[in-house]
Amino acid sequence: MAGKREKKSYVTTEEKIKAAARKVFMQKGYGASRTRDIAEEAGINLALLNYYFRSKEKLFHEIMMERVQHLFGAVAPIINDPSLSLESKMEKLASAYIDMLLENPDLPMFVLNELRKQPDLFKSQMNIEQLLKNSSFIKQLREKRSDVEPAQYLMNIMGLMLFPFLAKPVLLATGLAGEKNFGTLMNQRRQLIPKWIKAILQTK
Amino acid sequence: MAGKREKKSYVTTEEKIKAAARKVFMQKGYGASRTRDIAEEAGINLALLNYYFRSKEKLFHEIMMERVQHLFGAVAPIINDPSLSLESKMEKLASAYIDMLLENPDLPMFVLNELRKQPDLFKSQMNIEQLLKNSSFIKQLREKRSDVEPAQYLMNIMGLMLFPFLAKPVLLATGLAGEKNFGTLMNQRRQLIPKWIKAILQTK
DNA sequence: GTCTATAAGGGGATAGAC
DNA sequence: GTCTATCCCCTTATAGAC
């Protein structure tokens, strides 16, 4: 696999390929991506891609794991911190997430869509099931609302943050938001979402 | 295009192909779908597919238009009915949408994802921009909350309904919901979402 | 490590028989 | 309308020179 972690300041060929693969896979998805496009985007030859990663599938797998981690990685430390109140958890979540998503607007659609086609990609990587169910977040939700399943609120929180990015093309096409306006709307949501969730949790 | 609307009780070849295309395109997306798979799924020959639809692209276009209509078609009549209060609009929306989505769980992901790759597919079909901006729904939202853009609430409503279906693979993979449990959760949301939206609209 | 050339097969589309 | 056979380009992957 050619020397891992070289810590050089210049960009290695491996990294150039990965960056190109990230871009192409995210734009077109696995099936519609061609290794030729990735090689060209990386400014190298097609044969070299196979030299480093052996196959399109293996390259995709690396990118996919990395992207899943990037999408959900920020959640775990916040959700699991027992020293944070439910409210401050939500503020931190919204803030961290909106920032990350503004820099990676296509990330949620890519990950959720590819995960749908290959659900096992998820299970293999980490054991989120246990991590979630024992989290202080779930405990706090249960305390606050014993009448509604925590999963409902988890969907709400994630949905309020992620959905605008998933629906971005529709928002732009329908004129509900312009490209610059979109950023403003999302920045407003950084403050609004925690308030909304709080209101949702108090519904009778 | 071989006799439109034959109103026969038996299924025409054209319909068999469309049904197969719907299934395959929805599962794999345009780029990863092969016309050979569609033909096999339809129980016919590959040549026949081209005889009816001339090309993969034209077939896809028909399916896509139909699916977009199916996903958003139910919204317009409700949103535009000035005789409905904001609250009853939301109840009707949630109810109609959850029903439809339970029967077409993959529809939102398919449409949003393909729309991202071909944003112009949307504009061509209908003029949603005007339809939306003049809707009584938007007017009612503005009256209720002049301090927050209506688009924010529109994203919330659609997000609360659609997001669980977009994230379904993750919910299943993480054990947050089982396949049967998922239906129960969504049926609960039918009643919960209007209440949540009401609470959101009253946030200070 | 990186290239050119090429093998081996996949995929969309059509010709032409029935 | 429906089929079989086929064309031809595109794609992944590897062999082998440098």
XYZ file of C-alpha atoms (C1' of nucleotides) in Angstrom:
444
model
C 0.000 0.000 0.000
C 3.060 2.239 -0.239
C 4.314 3.799 2.986
C 1.555 4.902 5.350
C 1.654 8.234 7.125
C 4.680 9.873 5.668
C 4.124 13.187 7.472
C 5.718 15.009 4.579
C 4.562 18.500 3.803
C 4.126 17.792 0.078
C 1.147 15.786 -1.031
C 1.845 12.134 -1.667
C 0.439 10.364 -4.702
C -1.709 8.243 -2.447
C -3.276 11.355 -0.983
C -3.806 12.885 -4.408
C -5.700 9.783 -5.460
C -7.764 9.735 -2.302
C -8.663 13.394 -2.674
C -9.723 12.806 -6.263
C -11.691 9.704 -5.316
C -13.432 11.609 -2.538
C -14.527 14.252 -5.001
C -15.678 11.931 -7.773
C -17.383 9.350 -5.554
C -19.204 12.070 -3.633
C -20.475 13.653 -6.824
C -21.599 10.548 -8.666
C -21.819 7.712 -6.176
C -19.967 4.424 -6.483
C -21.787 2.923 -9.449
C -21.606 5.923 -11.723
C -18.005 6.802 -10.921
C -15.248 5.702 -13.252
C -11.713 5.022 -12.178
C -10.548 6.912 -15.262
C -12.213 10.070 -13.983
C -10.570 9.646 -10.618
C -7.147 9.133 -12.180
C -7.556 12.177 -14.380
C -8.795 14.276 -11.481
C -5.733 13.179 -9.509
C -3.454 14.028 -12.422
C -2.031 10.537 -12.595
C -2.363 7.448 -14.713
C -5.065 4.849 -14.372
C -2.583 2.051 -13.747
C -1.201 3.912 -10.773
C -4.566 3.961 -9.106
C -4.656 0.175 -9.167
C -1.088 0.028 -8.012
C -2.008 1.912 -4.828
C -5.482 0.602 -4.128
C -5.746 -2.681 -6.043
C -9.341 -2.104 -7.134
C -12.112 0.437 -7.438
C -14.035 -1.331 -4.695
C -11.163 -1.213 -2.196
C -10.585 2.457 -2.917
C -14.249 3.164 -2.431
C -14.300 1.267 0.821
C -11.507 3.417 2.233
C -13.221 6.621 1.182
C -16.559 5.449 2.498
C -15.225 4.539 5.948
C -13.513 7.877 6.161
C -16.670 9.769 5.143
C -18.923 7.889 7.571
C -16.481 8.717 10.304
C -16.480 12.346 9.268
C -20.275 12.546 9.272
C -20.892 10.816 12.586
C -17.568 11.193 14.339
C -18.431 14.514 15.941
C -21.567 13.106 17.534
C -20.132 10.465 19.846
C -18.023 12.643 22.170
C -20.871 15.112 22.685
C -23.591 12.530 23.143
C -21.538 10.568 25.632
C -20.404 13.402 27.857
C -22.347 12.983 31.119
C -21.218 16.392 32.347
C -23.276 18.163 29.688
C -26.957 18.905 30.204
C -29.433 17.907 27.547
C -29.670 21.524 26.467
C -25.970 22.135 26.141
C -25.593 18.859 24.285
C -28.018 20.122 21.694
C -26.340 23.475 21.412
C -22.978 21.846 20.909
C -24.378 19.355 18.442
C -26.116 21.976 16.336
C -23.123 24.251 16.337
C -20.546 21.611 15.475
C -22.745 19.995 12.887
C -23.822 23.072 11.003
C -20.210 24.198 10.758
C -19.100 20.870 9.397
C -22.012 20.587 6.989
C -21.502 24.050 5.547
C -18.048 22.878 4.556
C -19.290 19.476 3.339
C -22.788 20.071 1.996
C -22.852 16.884 -0.076
C -21.631 14.614 2.685
C -24.985 13.550 4.178
C -26.533 12.642 0.842
C -23.490 10.665 -0.205
C -23.215 8.688 3.005
C -26.902 7.972 3.488
C -27.397 6.991 -0.117
C -24.413 4.658 -0.354
C -25.265 3.195 3.035
C -28.683 2.347 1.713
C -27.154 0.273 -1.055
C -24.661 -1.446 1.239
C -26.092 -1.485 4.759
C -23.385 -3.823 6.035
C -20.711 -1.176 5.517
C -21.964 0.365 8.715
C -22.068 -2.558 11.072
C -18.566 -3.659 10.204
C -16.919 -0.440 11.252
C -18.025 0.202 14.807
C -20.540 -0.865 17.327
C -22.747 2.171 17.431
C -25.650 0.230 18.790
C -24.142 -0.208 22.244
C -22.475 3.156 22.229
C -25.804 4.841 21.623
C -28.003 2.864 23.945
C -25.695 3.417 26.896
C -25.098 7.078 26.110
C -25.974 9.724 28.646
C -27.947 11.420 25.882
C -30.465 8.592 25.629
C -30.702 8.443 29.408
C -31.431 12.146 29.583
C -34.091 11.873 26.897
C -35.765 9.013 28.771
C -35.800 11.004 31.977
C -37.294 14.022 30.311
C -39.918 12.123 28.294
C -40.750 8.618 29.375
C -43.837 8.622 27.127
C -42.046 8.974 23.786
C -39.216 6.820 22.479
C -35.808 8.517 22.451
C -35.395 7.454 18.840
C -38.110 9.944 17.891
C -36.135 12.863 19.283
C -32.909 11.590 17.835
C -34.553 11.602 14.414
C -35.821 15.123 15.024
C -32.467 16.512 16.030
C -30.564 14.885 13.211
C -33.332 15.694 10.751
C -33.469 19.368 11.593
C -29.739 19.613 11.045
C -29.257 17.307 8.086
C -32.428 17.648 6.056
C -31.753 21.125 4.614
C -28.513 19.801 3.171
C -30.196 16.712 1.783
C -32.864 18.866 0.162
C -30.531 21.635 -0.927
C -30.966 21.001 -4.669
C -34.722 21.288 -4.292
C -34.438 24.460 -2.246
C -32.259 26.041 -4.916
C -34.385 24.810 -7.818
C -37.624 26.038 -6.281
C -36.148 29.409 -5.440
C -36.815 28.880 -1.748
C -33.181 29.712 -1.218
C -30.330 31.080 -3.279
C -26.790 29.773 -3.027
C -25.658 32.619 -0.755
C -28.973 32.820 1.079
C -28.629 29.157 1.978
C -25.603 29.816 4.158
C -27.448 32.556 6.004
C -30.415 30.313 6.643
C -28.163 27.581 8.024
C -26.351 29.972 10.295
C -29.667 31.074 11.703
C -30.552 27.467 12.357
C -27.496 27.107 14.554
C -29.331 29.126 17.207
C -32.868 28.136 16.263
C -32.545 24.354 16.365
C -31.707 24.060 20.077
C -34.698 26.269 20.889
C -36.948 24.235 18.646
C -35.820 20.954 20.166
C -36.405 22.341 23.614
C -39.940 23.295 22.595
C -40.495 19.864 21.068
C -39.393 18.170 24.274
C -41.945 20.163 26.247
C -44.910 19.366 24.036
C -47.850 17.871 25.836
C -44.473 5.136 -28.332
C -47.041 2.376 -28.849
C -50.634 3.238 -28.005
C -51.026 5.438 -24.949
C -53.592 4.685 -22.298
C -55.129 1.462 -23.461
C -57.368 1.042 -20.419
C -57.132 -2.699 -20.750
C -57.263 -4.808 -17.639
C -54.157 -6.791 -18.547
C -50.766 -5.193 -18.154
C -49.253 -3.828 -21.337
C -45.618 -4.400 -22.175
C -44.961 -0.707 -21.820
C -46.288 -0.806 -18.267
C -44.262 -3.899 -17.451
C -41.116 -2.104 -18.564
C -41.981 1.013 -16.617
C -42.665 -0.994 -13.477
C -39.331 -2.768 -13.845
C -37.512 0.492 -14.543
C -39.118 2.083 -11.488
C -37.836 -0.740 -9.334
C -34.310 -0.907 -10.708
C -33.729 2.855 -10.982
C -35.042 3.394 -7.443
C -32.733 0.734 -6.047
C -29.533 1.655 -7.846
C -29.945 5.140 -9.245
C -29.512 6.072 -12.891
C -25.788 5.574 -13.279
C -25.554 2.153 -11.672
C -28.665 0.736 -13.364
C -28.278 -1.400 -16.459
C -30.908 -1.654 -19.155
C -30.267 -5.376 -19.223
C -31.388 -5.660 -15.594
C -34.533 -3.699 -16.327
C -35.372 -5.906 -19.296
C -34.853 -9.053 -17.256
C -36.926 -7.683 -14.379
C -39.703 -6.920 -16.866
C -39.467 -10.392 -18.336
C -38.770 -9.093 -21.823
C -35.868 -8.679 -24.167
C -33.394 -5.829 -24.156
C -34.228 -4.853 -27.725
C -37.853 -4.369 -26.777
C -36.945 -1.823 -24.168
C -35.283 0.311 -26.794
C -38.195 -0.239 -29.115
C -40.561 1.329 -26.573
C -38.385 4.010 -25.022
C -35.587 4.613 -27.525
C -32.899 5.011 -24.853
C -32.046 4.486 -21.228
C -32.035 8.214 -20.712
C -35.535 8.749 -22.087
C -36.890 5.891 -20.008
C -35.265 7.337 -16.934
C -36.674 10.746 -17.642
C -40.212 9.379 -17.737
C -39.766 7.500 -14.493
C -38.154 10.469 -12.834
C -40.928 12.903 -13.746
C -43.478 10.433 -12.476
C -41.618 9.911 -9.177
C -41.119 13.627 -8.545
C -44.806 14.122 -9.097
C -45.570 11.303 -6.698
C -43.338 12.732 -3.998
C -44.496 16.337 -4.176
C -47.882 16.018 -5.831
C -49.773 15.611 -2.581
C -48.367 18.833 -1.165
C -49.742 21.410 -3.577
C -53.502 20.961 -3.010
C -53.090 21.073 0.764
C -50.673 23.975 0.850
C -52.830 26.048 -1.465
C -56.196 25.550 0.202
C -57.021 28.901 1.847
C -59.943 27.364 3.749
C -57.579 25.300 5.903
C -55.965 26.723 9.006
C -52.236 26.420 9.475
C -52.822 23.677 12.004
C -55.130 21.583 9.872
C -52.771 21.977 6.939
C -50.045 20.403 8.982
C -52.242 17.596 10.199
C -53.321 16.793 6.664
C -49.772 17.044 5.367
C -48.332 14.748 8.009
C -51.101 12.228 7.609
C -51.045 12.071 3.828
C -47.285 12.059 3.671
C -46.589 9.390 6.236
C -49.099 7.081 4.554
C -47.511 7.562 1.171
C -43.971 7.213 2.497
C -44.709 3.990 4.339
C -45.690 2.554 0.987
C -42.733 4.140 -0.832
C -39.916 4.268 1.709
C -37.176 4.645 -0.912
C -38.877 7.415 -2.841
C -37.395 10.444 -1.044
C -33.825 9.223 -1.266
C -34.171 8.375 -4.924
C -35.719 11.681 -5.922
C -33.498 13.944 -3.834
C -30.348 12.138 -4.868
C -31.069 12.115 -8.601
C -32.241 15.696 -8.424
C -28.896 16.636 -6.951
C -27.132 15.229 -9.990
C -29.513 16.829 -12.474
C -31.008 19.936 -10.881
C -32.603 21.075 -14.136
C -34.967 18.101 -14.141
C -36.991 20.006 -11.608
C -37.333 23.406 -13.187
C -38.485 22.001 -16.483
C -41.496 20.220 -15.097
C -43.458 22.835 -13.228
C -43.201 26.257 -11.825
C -43.136 25.507 -8.150
C -41.472 28.747 -7.310
C -44.566 30.856 -7.995
C -46.941 28.224 -6.720
C -45.147 28.195 -3.395
C -44.577 31.887 -2.882
C -48.219 32.719 -3.497
C -49.533 29.830 -1.433
C -51.787 30.488 1.516
C -49.386 28.342 3.531
C -46.518 30.795 3.169
C -48.875 33.677 3.945
C -50.045 31.970 7.109
C -46.480 31.301 8.188
C -45.548 34.935 7.645
C -48.514 36.098 9.693
C -47.683 33.768 12.530
C -43.960 34.490 12.572
C -42.748 37.613 10.843
C -39.344 37.261 12.511
C -38.306 33.956 10.920
C -38.298 33.110 7.230
C -41.058 30.747 6.139
C -38.436 28.597 4.425
C -37.133 27.607 7.866
C -40.466 26.139 8.869
C -40.953 24.521 5.511
C -37.638 22.744 5.979
C -38.689 21.660 9.464
C -42.005 20.231 8.363
C -40.615 18.387 5.388
C -37.572 17.292 7.368
C -39.550 15.839 10.251
C -41.583 13.804 7.787
C -38.936 12.812 5.266
C -35.750 12.453 7.275
C -36.592 9.171 9.015
C -37.079 7.581 5.609
C -33.854 9.050 4.293
C -31.989 7.755 7.328
C -33.812 4.435 7.519
C -30.754 2.317 6.647
C -28.818 3.935 9.461
C -31.663 3.469 11.922
C -31.836 -0.220 11.070
C -28.075 -0.732 11.075
C -27.609 0.967 14.437
C -30.462 -0.974 16.004
C -32.326 2.237 16.782
C -35.271 0.667 15.007
C -36.170 -2.738 13.668
C -38.004 -3.236 10.384
C -41.372 -3.714 12.094
C -40.677 -1.171 14.807
C -40.003 1.427 12.139
C -43.603 1.367 10.984
C -44.825 1.875 14.519
C -42.514 4.818 15.040
C -43.720 6.462 11.830
C -47.349 5.963 12.742
C -46.705 7.677 16.047
C -45.142 10.569 14.171
C -48.366 11.090 12.277
C -49.837 12.569 15.445
C -46.631 13.898 16.952
C -45.357 16.008 14.067
C -48.276 18.498 13.993
C -47.860 19.016 17.733
C -44.138 19.492 17.389
C -44.534 21.995 14.570
C -47.076 23.906 16.615
C -44.597 24.068 19.476
C -41.827 25.176 17.133
C -43.975 27.984 15.790
C -44.557 29.279 19.304
C -40.909 29.354 20.327
C -39.707 32.664 21.604
C 6.732 4.528 -8.682
C 5.047 5.650 -12.959
C 4.105 5.004 -17.562
C 2.025 2.721 -22.297
C -0.335 -0.913 -24.224
C -3.618 -4.298 -24.077
C -6.434 -7.971 -22.357
C -11.146 -9.278 -20.975
C -15.555 -8.246 -20.370
C -19.638 -4.995 -19.572
C -23.021 -2.067 -21.446
C -26.224 0.679 -24.637
C -28.099 0.452 -28.867
C -29.539 -1.470 -33.570
C -30.217 -4.777 -37.748
C -32.951 -7.903 -39.432
C -35.615 -12.310 -39.042
C -40.078 -13.841 -37.567
C -44.373 -6.418 -31.300
C -40.879 -9.442 -30.086
C -36.890 -12.026 -30.599
C -31.528 -13.342 -31.585
C -27.284 -11.856 -32.953
C -24.115 -8.384 -33.207
C -21.725 -3.832 -33.292
C -18.831 -0.808 -30.894
C -17.510 1.916 -27.327
C -16.330 2.193 -22.531
C -14.423 0.344 -18.226
C -11.680 -2.241 -14.962
C -7.604 -4.362 -14.341
C -2.945 -6.182 -15.441
C 1.622 -6.987 -18.042
C 5.759 -5.277 -18.786
C 9.005 -1.423 -20.108
C 11.415 2.375 -17.985
